[in-house]
Backbone as JSON Lines, residues from 0, in Angstrom:
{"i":0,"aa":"X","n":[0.84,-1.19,0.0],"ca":[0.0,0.0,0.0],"c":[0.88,1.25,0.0]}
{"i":1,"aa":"X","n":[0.77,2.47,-0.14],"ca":[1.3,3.36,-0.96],"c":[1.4,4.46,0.41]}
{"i":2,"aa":"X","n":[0.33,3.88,1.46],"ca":[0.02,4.47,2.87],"c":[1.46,3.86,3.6]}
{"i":3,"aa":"X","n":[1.92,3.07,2.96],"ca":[2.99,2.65,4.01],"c":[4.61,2.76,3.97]}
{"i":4,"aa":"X","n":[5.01,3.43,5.28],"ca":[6.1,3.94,5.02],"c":[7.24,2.69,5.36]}
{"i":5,"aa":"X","n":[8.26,1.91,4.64],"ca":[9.23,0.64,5.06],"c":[10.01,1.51,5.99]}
{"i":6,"aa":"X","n":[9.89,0.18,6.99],"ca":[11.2,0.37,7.97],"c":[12.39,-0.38,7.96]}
{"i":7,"aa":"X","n":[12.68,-1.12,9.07],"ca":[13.53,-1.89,9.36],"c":[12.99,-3.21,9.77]}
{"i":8,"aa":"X","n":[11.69,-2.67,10.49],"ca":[10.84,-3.83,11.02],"c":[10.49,-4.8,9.74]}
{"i":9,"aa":"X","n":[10.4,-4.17,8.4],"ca":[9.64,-4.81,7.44],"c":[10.67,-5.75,6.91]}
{"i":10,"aa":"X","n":[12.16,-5.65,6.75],"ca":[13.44,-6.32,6.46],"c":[13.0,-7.85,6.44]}
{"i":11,"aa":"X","n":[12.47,-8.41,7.31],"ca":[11.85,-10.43,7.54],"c":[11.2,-10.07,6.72]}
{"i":12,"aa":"X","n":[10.31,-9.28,6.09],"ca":[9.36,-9.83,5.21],"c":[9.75,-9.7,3.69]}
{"i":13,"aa":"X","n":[11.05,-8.87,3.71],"ca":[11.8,-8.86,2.23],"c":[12.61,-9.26,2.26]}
{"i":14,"aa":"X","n":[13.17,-10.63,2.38],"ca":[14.92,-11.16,2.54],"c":[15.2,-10.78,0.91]}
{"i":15,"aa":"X","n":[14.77,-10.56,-0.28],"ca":[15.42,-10.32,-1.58],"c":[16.14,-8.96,-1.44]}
{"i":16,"aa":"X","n":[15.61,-8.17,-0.3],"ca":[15.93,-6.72,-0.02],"c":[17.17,-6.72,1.33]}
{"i":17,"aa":"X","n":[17.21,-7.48,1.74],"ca":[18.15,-7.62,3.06],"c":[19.21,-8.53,2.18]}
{"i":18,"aa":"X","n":[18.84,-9.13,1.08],"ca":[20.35,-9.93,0.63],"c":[20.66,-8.92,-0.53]}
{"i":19,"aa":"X","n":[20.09,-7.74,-1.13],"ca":[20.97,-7.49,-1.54],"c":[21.85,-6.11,-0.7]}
{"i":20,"aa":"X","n":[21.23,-5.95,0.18],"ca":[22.04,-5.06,0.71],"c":[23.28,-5.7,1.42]}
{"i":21,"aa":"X","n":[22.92,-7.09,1.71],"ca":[24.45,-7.72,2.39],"c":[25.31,-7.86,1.43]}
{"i":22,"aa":"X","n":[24.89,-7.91,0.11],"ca":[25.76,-8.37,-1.23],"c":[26.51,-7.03,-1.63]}
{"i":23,"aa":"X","n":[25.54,-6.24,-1.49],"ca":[26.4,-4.96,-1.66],"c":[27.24,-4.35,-0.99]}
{"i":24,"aa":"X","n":[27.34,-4.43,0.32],"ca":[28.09,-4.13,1.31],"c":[29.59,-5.5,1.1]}
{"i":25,"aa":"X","n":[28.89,-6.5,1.03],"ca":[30.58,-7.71,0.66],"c":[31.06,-7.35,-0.19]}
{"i":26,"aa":"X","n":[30.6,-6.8,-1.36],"ca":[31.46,-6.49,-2.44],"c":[32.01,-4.77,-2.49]}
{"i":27,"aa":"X","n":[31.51,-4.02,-1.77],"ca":[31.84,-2.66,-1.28],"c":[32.02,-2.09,0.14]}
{"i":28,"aa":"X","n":[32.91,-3.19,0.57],"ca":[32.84,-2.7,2.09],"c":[32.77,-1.22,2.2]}
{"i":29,"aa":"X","n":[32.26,-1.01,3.4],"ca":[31.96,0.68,4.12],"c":[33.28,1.31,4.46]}
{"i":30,"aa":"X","n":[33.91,0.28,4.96],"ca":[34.94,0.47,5.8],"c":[35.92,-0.86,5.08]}
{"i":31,"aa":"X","n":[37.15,-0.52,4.2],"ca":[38.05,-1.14,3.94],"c":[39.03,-1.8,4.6]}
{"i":32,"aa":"X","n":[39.65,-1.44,5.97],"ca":[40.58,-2.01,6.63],"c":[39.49,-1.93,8.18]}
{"i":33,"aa":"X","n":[40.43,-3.18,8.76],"ca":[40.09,-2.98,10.26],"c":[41.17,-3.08,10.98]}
{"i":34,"aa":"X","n":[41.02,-2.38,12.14],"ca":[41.94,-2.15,12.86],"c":[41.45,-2.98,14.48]}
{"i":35,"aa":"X","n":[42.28,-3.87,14.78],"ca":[42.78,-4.64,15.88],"c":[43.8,-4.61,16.33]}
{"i":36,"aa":"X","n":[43.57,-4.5,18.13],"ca":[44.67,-4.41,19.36],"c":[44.59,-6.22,19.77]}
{"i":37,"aa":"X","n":[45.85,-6.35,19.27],"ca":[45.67,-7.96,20.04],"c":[45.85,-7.99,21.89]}
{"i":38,"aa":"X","n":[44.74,-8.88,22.33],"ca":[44.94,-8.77,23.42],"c":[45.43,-9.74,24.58]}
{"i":39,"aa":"X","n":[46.16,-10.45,23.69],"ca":[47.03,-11.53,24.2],"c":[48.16,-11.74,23.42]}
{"i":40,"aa":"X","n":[49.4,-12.42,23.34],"ca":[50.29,-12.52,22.86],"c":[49.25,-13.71,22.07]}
{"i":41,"aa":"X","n":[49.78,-13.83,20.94],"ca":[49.29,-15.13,19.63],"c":[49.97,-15.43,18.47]}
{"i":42,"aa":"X","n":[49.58,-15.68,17.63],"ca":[50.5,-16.4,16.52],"c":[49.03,-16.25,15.2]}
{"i":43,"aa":"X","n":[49.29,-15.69,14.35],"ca":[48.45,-15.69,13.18],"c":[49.23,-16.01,11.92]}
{"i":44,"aa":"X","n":[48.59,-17.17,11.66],"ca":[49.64,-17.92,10.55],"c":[50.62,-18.68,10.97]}
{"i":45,"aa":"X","n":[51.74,-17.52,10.67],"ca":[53.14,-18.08,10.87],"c":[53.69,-16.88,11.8]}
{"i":46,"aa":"X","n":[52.93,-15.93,12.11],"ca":[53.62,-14.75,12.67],"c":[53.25,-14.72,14.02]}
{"i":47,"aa":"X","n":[54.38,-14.59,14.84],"ca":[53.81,-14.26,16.0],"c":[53.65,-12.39,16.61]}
{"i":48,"aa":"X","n":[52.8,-12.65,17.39],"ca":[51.97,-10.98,17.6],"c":[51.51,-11.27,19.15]}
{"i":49,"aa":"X","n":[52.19,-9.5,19.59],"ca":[52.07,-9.44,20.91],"c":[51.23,-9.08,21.72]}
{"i":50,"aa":"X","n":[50.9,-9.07,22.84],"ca":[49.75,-8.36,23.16],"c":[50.0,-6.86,22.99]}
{"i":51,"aa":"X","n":[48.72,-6.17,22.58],"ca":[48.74,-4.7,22.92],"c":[49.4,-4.26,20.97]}
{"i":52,"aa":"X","n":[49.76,-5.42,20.34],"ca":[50.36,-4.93,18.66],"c":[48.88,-4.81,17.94]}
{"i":53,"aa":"X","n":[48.86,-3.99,17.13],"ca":[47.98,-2.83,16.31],"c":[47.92,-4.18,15.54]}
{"i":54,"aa":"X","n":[46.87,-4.86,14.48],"ca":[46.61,-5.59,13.27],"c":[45.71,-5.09,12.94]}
{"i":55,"aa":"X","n":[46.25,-5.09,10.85],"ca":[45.33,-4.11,10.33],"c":[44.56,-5.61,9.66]}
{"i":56,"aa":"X","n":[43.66,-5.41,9.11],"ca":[43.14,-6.74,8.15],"c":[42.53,-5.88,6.93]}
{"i":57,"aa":"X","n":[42.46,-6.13,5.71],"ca":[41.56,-5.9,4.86],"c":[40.78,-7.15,4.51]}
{"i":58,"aa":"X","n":[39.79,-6.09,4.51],"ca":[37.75,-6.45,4.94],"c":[37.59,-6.8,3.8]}
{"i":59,"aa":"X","n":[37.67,-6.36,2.6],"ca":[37.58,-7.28,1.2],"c":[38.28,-8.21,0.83]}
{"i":60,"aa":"X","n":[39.42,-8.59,1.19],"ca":[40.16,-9.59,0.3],"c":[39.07,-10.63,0.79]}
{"i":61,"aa":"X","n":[38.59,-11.0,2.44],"ca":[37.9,-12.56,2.17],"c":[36.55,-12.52,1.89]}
{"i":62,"aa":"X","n":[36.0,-11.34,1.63],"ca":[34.95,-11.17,0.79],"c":[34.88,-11.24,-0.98]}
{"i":63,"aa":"X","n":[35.54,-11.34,-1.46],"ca":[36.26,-11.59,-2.53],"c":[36.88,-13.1,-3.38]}
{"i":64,"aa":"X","n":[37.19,-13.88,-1.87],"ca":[37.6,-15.22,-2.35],"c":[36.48,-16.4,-2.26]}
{"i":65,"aa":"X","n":[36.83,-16.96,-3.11],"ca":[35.94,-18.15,-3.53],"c":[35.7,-18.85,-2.95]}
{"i":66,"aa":"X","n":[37.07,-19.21,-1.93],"ca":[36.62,-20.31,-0.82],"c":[35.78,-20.16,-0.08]}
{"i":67,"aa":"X","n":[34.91,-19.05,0.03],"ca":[34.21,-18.35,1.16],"c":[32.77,-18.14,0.45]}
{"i":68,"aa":"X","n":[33.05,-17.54,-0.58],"ca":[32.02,-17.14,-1.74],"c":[32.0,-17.42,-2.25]}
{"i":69,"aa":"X","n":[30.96,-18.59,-2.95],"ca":[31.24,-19.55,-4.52],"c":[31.34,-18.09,-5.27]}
{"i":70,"aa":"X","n":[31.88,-18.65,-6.43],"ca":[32.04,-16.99,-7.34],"c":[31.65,-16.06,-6.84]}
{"i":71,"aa":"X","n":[32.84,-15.47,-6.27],"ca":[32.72,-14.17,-4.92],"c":[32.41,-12.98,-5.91]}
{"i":72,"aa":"X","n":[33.2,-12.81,-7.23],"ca":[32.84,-11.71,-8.41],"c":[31.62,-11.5,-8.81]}
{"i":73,"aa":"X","n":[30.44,-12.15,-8.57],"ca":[29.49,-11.88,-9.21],"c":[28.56,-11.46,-7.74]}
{"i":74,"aa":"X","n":[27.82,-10.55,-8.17],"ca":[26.37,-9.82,-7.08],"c":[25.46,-10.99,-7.41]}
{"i":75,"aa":"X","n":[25.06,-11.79,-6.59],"ca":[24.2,-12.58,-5.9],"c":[23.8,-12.36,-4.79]}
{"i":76,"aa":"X","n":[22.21,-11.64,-4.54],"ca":[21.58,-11.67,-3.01],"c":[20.76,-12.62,-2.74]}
{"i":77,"aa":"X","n":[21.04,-13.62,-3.11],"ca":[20.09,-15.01,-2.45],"c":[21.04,-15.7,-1.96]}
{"i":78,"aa":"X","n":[22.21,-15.45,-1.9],"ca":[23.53,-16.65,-1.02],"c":[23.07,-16.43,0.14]}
């Protein structure tokens, strides 16, 4: 109806509208890097990292890979 204004509340009743906004956001993150304080001494990978050391990550590369995303290149909002 034309009386009705969408919210957020309405989002469950459009998942074609909530996947493509997640699709668009994986393939355009908001925010490109993240920034993490490790808060224990650890080991990522092969590297070891101390407590209190700054790690940056970029937010697209595993939005991007296949192993994660069958064909991560293409906009699909029904995954």
């Amino acid at each position: 109806s034309p009386e009705i204004v969408p919210s957020m509340a309405h989002l469950k009743q459009l998942p074609y509208v909530a996947g493509v906004a997640q699709e668009a956001l994986r393939i355009r993150a908001t925010v490109p890097l993240i920034y993490l304080e490790a808060c224990e001494d650890t080991v990522v990978g092969d590297v070891a990292v101390k407590k209190g050391t700054m790690v940056f990550a970029l937010a697209r590369l595993p939005c991007m890979d296949n192993t994660f995303f069958g064909d991560a290149r293409s906009f699909r909002p029904e995954r």
